[in-house]
PDB file of C-alpha atoms in Angstrom:
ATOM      1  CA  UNK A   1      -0.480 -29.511 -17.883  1.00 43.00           C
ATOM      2  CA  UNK A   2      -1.784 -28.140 -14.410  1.00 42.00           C
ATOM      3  CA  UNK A   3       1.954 -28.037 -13.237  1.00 41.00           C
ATOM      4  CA  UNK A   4       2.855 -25.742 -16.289  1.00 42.00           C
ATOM      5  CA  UNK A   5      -0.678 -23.792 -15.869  1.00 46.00           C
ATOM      6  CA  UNK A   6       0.029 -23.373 -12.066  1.00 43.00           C
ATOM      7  CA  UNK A   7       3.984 -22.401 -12.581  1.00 45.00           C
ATOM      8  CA  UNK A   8       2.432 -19.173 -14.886  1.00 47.00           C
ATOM      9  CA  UNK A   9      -0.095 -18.181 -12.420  1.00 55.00           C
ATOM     10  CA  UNK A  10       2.761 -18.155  -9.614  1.00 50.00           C
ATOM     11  CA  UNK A  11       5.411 -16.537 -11.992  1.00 50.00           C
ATOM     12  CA  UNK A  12       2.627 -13.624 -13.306  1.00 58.00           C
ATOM     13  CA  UNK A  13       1.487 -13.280  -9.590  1.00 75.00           C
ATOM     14  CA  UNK A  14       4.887 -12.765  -7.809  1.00 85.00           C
ATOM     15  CA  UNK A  15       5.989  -9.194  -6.962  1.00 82.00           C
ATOM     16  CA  UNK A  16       8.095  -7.169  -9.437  1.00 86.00           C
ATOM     17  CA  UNK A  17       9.284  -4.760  -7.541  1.00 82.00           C
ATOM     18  CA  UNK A  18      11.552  -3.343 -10.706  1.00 83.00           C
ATOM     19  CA  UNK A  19       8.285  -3.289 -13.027  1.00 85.00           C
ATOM     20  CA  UNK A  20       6.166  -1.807 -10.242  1.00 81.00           C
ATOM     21  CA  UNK A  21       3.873  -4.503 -10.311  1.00 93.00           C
ATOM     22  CA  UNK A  22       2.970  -5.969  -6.819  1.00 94.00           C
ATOM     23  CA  UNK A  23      -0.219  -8.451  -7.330  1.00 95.00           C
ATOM     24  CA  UNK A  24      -3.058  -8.770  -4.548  1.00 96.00           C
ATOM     25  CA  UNK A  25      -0.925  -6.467  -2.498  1.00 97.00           C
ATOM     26  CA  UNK A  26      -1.181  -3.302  -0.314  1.00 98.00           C
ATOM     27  CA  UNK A  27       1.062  -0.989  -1.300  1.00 98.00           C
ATOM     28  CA  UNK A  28       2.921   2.423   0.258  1.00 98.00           C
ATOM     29  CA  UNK A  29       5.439   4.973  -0.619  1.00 97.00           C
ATOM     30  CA  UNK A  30       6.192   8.208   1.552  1.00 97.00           C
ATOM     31  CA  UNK A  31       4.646  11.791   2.004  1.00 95.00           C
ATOM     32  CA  UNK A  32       6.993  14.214   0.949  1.00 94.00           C
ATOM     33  CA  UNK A  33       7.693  16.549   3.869  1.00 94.00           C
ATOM     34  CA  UNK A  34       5.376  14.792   6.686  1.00 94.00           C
ATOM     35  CA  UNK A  35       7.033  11.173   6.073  1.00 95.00           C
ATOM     36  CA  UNK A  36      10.347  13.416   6.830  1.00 94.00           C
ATOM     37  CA  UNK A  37       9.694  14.231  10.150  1.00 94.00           C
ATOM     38  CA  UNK A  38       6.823  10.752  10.898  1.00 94.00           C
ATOM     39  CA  UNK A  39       8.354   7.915   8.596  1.00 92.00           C
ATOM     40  CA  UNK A  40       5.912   5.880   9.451  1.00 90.00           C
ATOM     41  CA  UNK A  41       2.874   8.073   7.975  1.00 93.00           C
ATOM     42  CA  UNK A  42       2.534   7.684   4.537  1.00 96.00           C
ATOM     43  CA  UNK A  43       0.219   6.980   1.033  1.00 97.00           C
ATOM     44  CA  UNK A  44      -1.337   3.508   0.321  1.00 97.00           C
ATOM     45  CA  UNK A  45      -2.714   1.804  -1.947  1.00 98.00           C
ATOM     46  CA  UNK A  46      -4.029  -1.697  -2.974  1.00 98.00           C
ATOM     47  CA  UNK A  47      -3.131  -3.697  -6.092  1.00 97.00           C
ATOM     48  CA  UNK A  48      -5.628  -5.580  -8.302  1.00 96.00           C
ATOM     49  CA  UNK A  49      -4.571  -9.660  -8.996  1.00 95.00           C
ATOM     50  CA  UNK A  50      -2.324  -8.488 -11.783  1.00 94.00           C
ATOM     51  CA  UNK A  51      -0.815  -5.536  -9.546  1.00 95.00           C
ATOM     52  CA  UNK A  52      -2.360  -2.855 -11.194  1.00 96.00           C
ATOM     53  CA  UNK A  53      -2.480   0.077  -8.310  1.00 97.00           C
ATOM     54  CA  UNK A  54      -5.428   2.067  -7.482  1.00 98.00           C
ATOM     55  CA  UNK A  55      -4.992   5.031  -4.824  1.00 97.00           C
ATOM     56  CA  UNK A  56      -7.055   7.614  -3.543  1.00 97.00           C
ATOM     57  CA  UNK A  57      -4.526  10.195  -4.793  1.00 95.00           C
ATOM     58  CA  UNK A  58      -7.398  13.118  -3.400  1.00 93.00           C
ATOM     59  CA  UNK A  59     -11.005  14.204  -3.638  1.00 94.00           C
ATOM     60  CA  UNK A  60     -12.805  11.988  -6.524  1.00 94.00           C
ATOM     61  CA  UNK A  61      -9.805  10.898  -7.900  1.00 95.00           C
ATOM     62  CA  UNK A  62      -8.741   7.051  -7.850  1.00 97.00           C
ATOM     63  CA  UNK A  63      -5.330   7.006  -9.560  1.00 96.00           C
ATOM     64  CA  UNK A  64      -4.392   3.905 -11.822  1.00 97.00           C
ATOM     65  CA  UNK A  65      -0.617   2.635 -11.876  1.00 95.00           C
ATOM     66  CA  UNK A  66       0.334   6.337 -11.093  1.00 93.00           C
ATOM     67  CA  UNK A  67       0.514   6.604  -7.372  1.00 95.00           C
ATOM     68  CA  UNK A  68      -0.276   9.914  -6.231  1.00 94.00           C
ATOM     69  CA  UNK A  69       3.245  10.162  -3.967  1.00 95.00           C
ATOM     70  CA  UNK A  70       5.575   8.383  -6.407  1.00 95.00           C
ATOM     71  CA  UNK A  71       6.371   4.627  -6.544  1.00 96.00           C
ATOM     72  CA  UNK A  72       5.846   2.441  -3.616  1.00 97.00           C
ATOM     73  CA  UNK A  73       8.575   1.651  -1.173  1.00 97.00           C
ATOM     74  CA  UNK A  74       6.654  -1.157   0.667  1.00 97.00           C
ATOM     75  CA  UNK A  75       4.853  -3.892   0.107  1.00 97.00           C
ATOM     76  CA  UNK A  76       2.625  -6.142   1.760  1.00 97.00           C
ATOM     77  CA  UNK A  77       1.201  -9.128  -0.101  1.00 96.00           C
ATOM     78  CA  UNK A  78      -2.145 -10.357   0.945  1.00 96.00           C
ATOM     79  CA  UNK A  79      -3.431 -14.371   0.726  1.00 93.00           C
ATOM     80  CA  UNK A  80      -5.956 -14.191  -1.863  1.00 94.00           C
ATOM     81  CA  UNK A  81      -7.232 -17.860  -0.089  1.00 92.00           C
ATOM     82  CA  UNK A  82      -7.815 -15.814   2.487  1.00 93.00           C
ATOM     83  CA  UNK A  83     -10.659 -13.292   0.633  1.00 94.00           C
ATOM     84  CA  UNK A  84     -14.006 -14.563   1.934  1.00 91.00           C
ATOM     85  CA  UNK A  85     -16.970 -12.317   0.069  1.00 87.00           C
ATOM     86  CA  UNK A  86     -16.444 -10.566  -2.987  1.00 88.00           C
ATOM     87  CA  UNK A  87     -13.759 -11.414  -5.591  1.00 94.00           C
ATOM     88  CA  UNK A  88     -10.491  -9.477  -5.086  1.00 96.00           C
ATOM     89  CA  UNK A  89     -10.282  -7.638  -8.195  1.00 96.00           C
ATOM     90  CA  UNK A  90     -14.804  -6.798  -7.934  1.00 96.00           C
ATOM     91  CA  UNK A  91     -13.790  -5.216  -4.538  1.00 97.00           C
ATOM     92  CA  UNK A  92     -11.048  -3.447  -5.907  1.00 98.00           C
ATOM     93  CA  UNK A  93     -12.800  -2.250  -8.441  1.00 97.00           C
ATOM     94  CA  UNK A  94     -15.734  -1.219  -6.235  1.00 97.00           C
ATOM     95  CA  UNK A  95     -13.741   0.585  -3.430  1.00 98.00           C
ATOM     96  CA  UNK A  96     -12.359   2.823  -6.287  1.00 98.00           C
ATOM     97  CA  UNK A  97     -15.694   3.721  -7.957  1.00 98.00           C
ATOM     98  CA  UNK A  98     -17.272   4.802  -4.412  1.00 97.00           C
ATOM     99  CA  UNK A  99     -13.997   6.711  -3.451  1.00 97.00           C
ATOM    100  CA  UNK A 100     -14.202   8.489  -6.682  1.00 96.00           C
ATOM    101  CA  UNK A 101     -17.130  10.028  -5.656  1.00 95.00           C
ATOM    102  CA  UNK A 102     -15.680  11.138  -1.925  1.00 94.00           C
ATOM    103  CA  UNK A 103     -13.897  14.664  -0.964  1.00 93.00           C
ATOM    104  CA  UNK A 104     -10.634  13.758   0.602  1.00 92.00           C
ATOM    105  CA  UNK A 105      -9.944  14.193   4.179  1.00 88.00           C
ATOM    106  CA  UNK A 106      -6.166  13.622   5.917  1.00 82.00           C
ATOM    107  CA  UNK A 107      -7.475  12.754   9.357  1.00 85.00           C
ATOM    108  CA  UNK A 108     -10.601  10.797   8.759  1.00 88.00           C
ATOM    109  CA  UNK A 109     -11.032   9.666   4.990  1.00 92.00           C
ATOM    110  CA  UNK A 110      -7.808   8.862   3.139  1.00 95.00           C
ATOM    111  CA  UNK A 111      -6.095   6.537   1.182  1.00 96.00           C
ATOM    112  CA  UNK A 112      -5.879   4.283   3.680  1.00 97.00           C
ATOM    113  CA  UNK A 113      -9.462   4.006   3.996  1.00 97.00           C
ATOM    114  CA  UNK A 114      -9.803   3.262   0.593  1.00 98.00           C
ATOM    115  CA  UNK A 115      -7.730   0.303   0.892  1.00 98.00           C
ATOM    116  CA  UNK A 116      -9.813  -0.314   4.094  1.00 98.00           C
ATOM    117  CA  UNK A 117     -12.802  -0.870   2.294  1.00 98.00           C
ATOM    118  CA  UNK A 118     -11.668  -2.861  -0.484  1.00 98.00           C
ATOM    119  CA  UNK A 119     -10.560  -5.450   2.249  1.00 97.00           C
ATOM    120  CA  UNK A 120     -14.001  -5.011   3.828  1.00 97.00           C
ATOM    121  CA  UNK A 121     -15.709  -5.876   0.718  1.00 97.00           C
ATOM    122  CA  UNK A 122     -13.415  -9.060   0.196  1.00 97.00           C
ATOM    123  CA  UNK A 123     -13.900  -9.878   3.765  1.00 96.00           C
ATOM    124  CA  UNK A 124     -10.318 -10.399   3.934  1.00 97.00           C
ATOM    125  CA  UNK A 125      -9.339 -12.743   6.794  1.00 95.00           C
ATOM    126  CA  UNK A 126     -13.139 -13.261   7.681  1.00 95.00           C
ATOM    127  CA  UNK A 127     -13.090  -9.637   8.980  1.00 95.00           C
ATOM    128  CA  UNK A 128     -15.427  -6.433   7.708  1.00 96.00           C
ATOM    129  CA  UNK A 129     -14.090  -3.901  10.045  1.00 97.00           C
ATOM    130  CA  UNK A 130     -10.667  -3.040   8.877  1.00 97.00           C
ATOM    131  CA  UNK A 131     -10.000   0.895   8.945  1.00 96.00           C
ATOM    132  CA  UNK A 132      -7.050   3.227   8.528  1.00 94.00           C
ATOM    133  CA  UNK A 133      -5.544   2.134  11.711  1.00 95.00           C
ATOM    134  CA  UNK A 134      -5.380  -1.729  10.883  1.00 96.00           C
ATOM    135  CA  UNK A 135      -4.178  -0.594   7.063  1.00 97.00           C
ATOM    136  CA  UNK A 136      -1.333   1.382   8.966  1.00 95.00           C
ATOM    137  CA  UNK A 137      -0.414  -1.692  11.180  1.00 95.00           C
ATOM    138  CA  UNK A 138       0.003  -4.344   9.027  1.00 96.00           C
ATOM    139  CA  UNK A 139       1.929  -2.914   6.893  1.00 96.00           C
ATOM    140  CA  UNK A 140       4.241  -1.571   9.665  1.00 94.00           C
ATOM    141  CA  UNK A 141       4.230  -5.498  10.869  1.00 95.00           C
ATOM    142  CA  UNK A 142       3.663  -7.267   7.547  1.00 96.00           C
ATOM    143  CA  UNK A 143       5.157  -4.727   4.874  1.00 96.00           C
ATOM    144  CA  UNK A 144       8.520  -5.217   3.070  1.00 97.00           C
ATOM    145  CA  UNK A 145      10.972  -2.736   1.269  1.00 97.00           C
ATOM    146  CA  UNK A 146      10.744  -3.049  -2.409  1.00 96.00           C
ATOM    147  CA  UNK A 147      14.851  -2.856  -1.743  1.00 96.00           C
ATOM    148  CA  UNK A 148      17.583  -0.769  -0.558  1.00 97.00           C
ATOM    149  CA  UNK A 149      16.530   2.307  -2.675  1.00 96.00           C
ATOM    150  CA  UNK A 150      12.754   1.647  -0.845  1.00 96.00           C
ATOM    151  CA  UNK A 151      14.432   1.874   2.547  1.00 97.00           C
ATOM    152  CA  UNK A 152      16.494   4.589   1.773  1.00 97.00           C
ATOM    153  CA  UNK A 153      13.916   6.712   0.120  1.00 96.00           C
ATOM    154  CA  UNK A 154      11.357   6.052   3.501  1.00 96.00           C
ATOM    155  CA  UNK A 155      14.057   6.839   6.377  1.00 96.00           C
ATOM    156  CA  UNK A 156      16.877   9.071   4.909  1.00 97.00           C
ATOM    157  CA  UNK A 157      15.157  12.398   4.604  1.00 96.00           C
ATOM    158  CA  UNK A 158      13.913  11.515   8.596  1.00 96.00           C
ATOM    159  CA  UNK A 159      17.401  10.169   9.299  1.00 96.00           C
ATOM    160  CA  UNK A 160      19.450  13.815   7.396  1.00 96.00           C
ATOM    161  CA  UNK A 161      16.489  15.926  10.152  1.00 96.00           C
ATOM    162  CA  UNK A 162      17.921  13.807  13.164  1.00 96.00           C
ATOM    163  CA  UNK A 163      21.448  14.052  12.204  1.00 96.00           C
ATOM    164  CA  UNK A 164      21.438  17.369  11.887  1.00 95.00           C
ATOM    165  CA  UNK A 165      19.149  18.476  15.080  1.00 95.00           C
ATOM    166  CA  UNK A 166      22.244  16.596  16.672  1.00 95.00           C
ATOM    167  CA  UNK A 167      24.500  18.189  15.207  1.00 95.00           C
ATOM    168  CA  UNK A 168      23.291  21.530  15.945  1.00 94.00           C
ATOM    169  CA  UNK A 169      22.525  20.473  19.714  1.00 93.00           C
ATOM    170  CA  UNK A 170      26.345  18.916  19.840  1.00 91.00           C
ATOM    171  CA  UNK A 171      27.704  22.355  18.561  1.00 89.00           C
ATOM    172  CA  UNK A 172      25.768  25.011  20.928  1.00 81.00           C
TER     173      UNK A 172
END
């Protein structure tokens, strides 16, 4: 019945952190070296209905389920009753095709704008001017660890630097 029918779409549509499936969701996972020093800069990406990931891993390339930086290590699931325009998956599938065809740039055209114009296309939350900045927000506000082994992997490395630049100061 609709119950039953209903009770699928939840149970396929809930994260999985351990299967690396996070559905309608932005996803993020650390820089190697820069998230060591800055935890909070990092690599996004956005996951199609099923939570298959697609990331602008670099210039023309859209990666599929094989995040550039390794597996995410935060989550933040969208409302898909919120998506106003263009079918989630479409503008998914859209942002990736025109990013595919774009030269990567760190500062000013990133993964995170990728994921920035996916939402634009959905009109997510009514709005068509989310950017980088907004991506990097809401996920510091709304995001989640994917567990202890997410947290650990984000703030260690930064949390080893400290400890040991107080160390050293403590011991000259």
């Amino acid at each position: 019945g609709i119950n039953a029918e209903y009770g699928k779409q939840w149970y396929q549509r809930r994260v999985r952190a351990e299967r690396q499936r996070f559905p309608h969701s932005v996803v993020w996972t650390p820089l190697p070296l820069l998230s060591w020093l800055f935890p909070l800069i990092g690599h996004t990406g956005i996951a199609s209905v099923d939570g298959v990931i697609y990331d602008f891993a670099g210039p023309y390339t859209v990666t599929v389920d094989d995040m550039a930086f390794g597996q995410p290590t935060k989550y933040w699931q969208l409302e898909l009753s919120r998506v106003r325009e263009m079918e989630w998956d479409t503008a998914v599938l859209k942002a990736s095709q025109e990013y595919r065809g774009r030269m990567h740039n760190l500062c000013c055209d990133n993964c995170h704008s990728h994921v920035a114009m996916a939402l634009n296309l959905m009109a997510y939350e009514g709005k068509t001017n989310w950017n980088m900045v907004h991506i990097a927000v809401y996920l510091m506000l709304h995001g989640r660890f994917t567990g202890l082994g997410g947290f650990l992997k984000t703030y260690l490395p930064f949390m080893i630097i400290v400890g040991i630049i107080l160390l050293a100061a403590f011991l000259l």
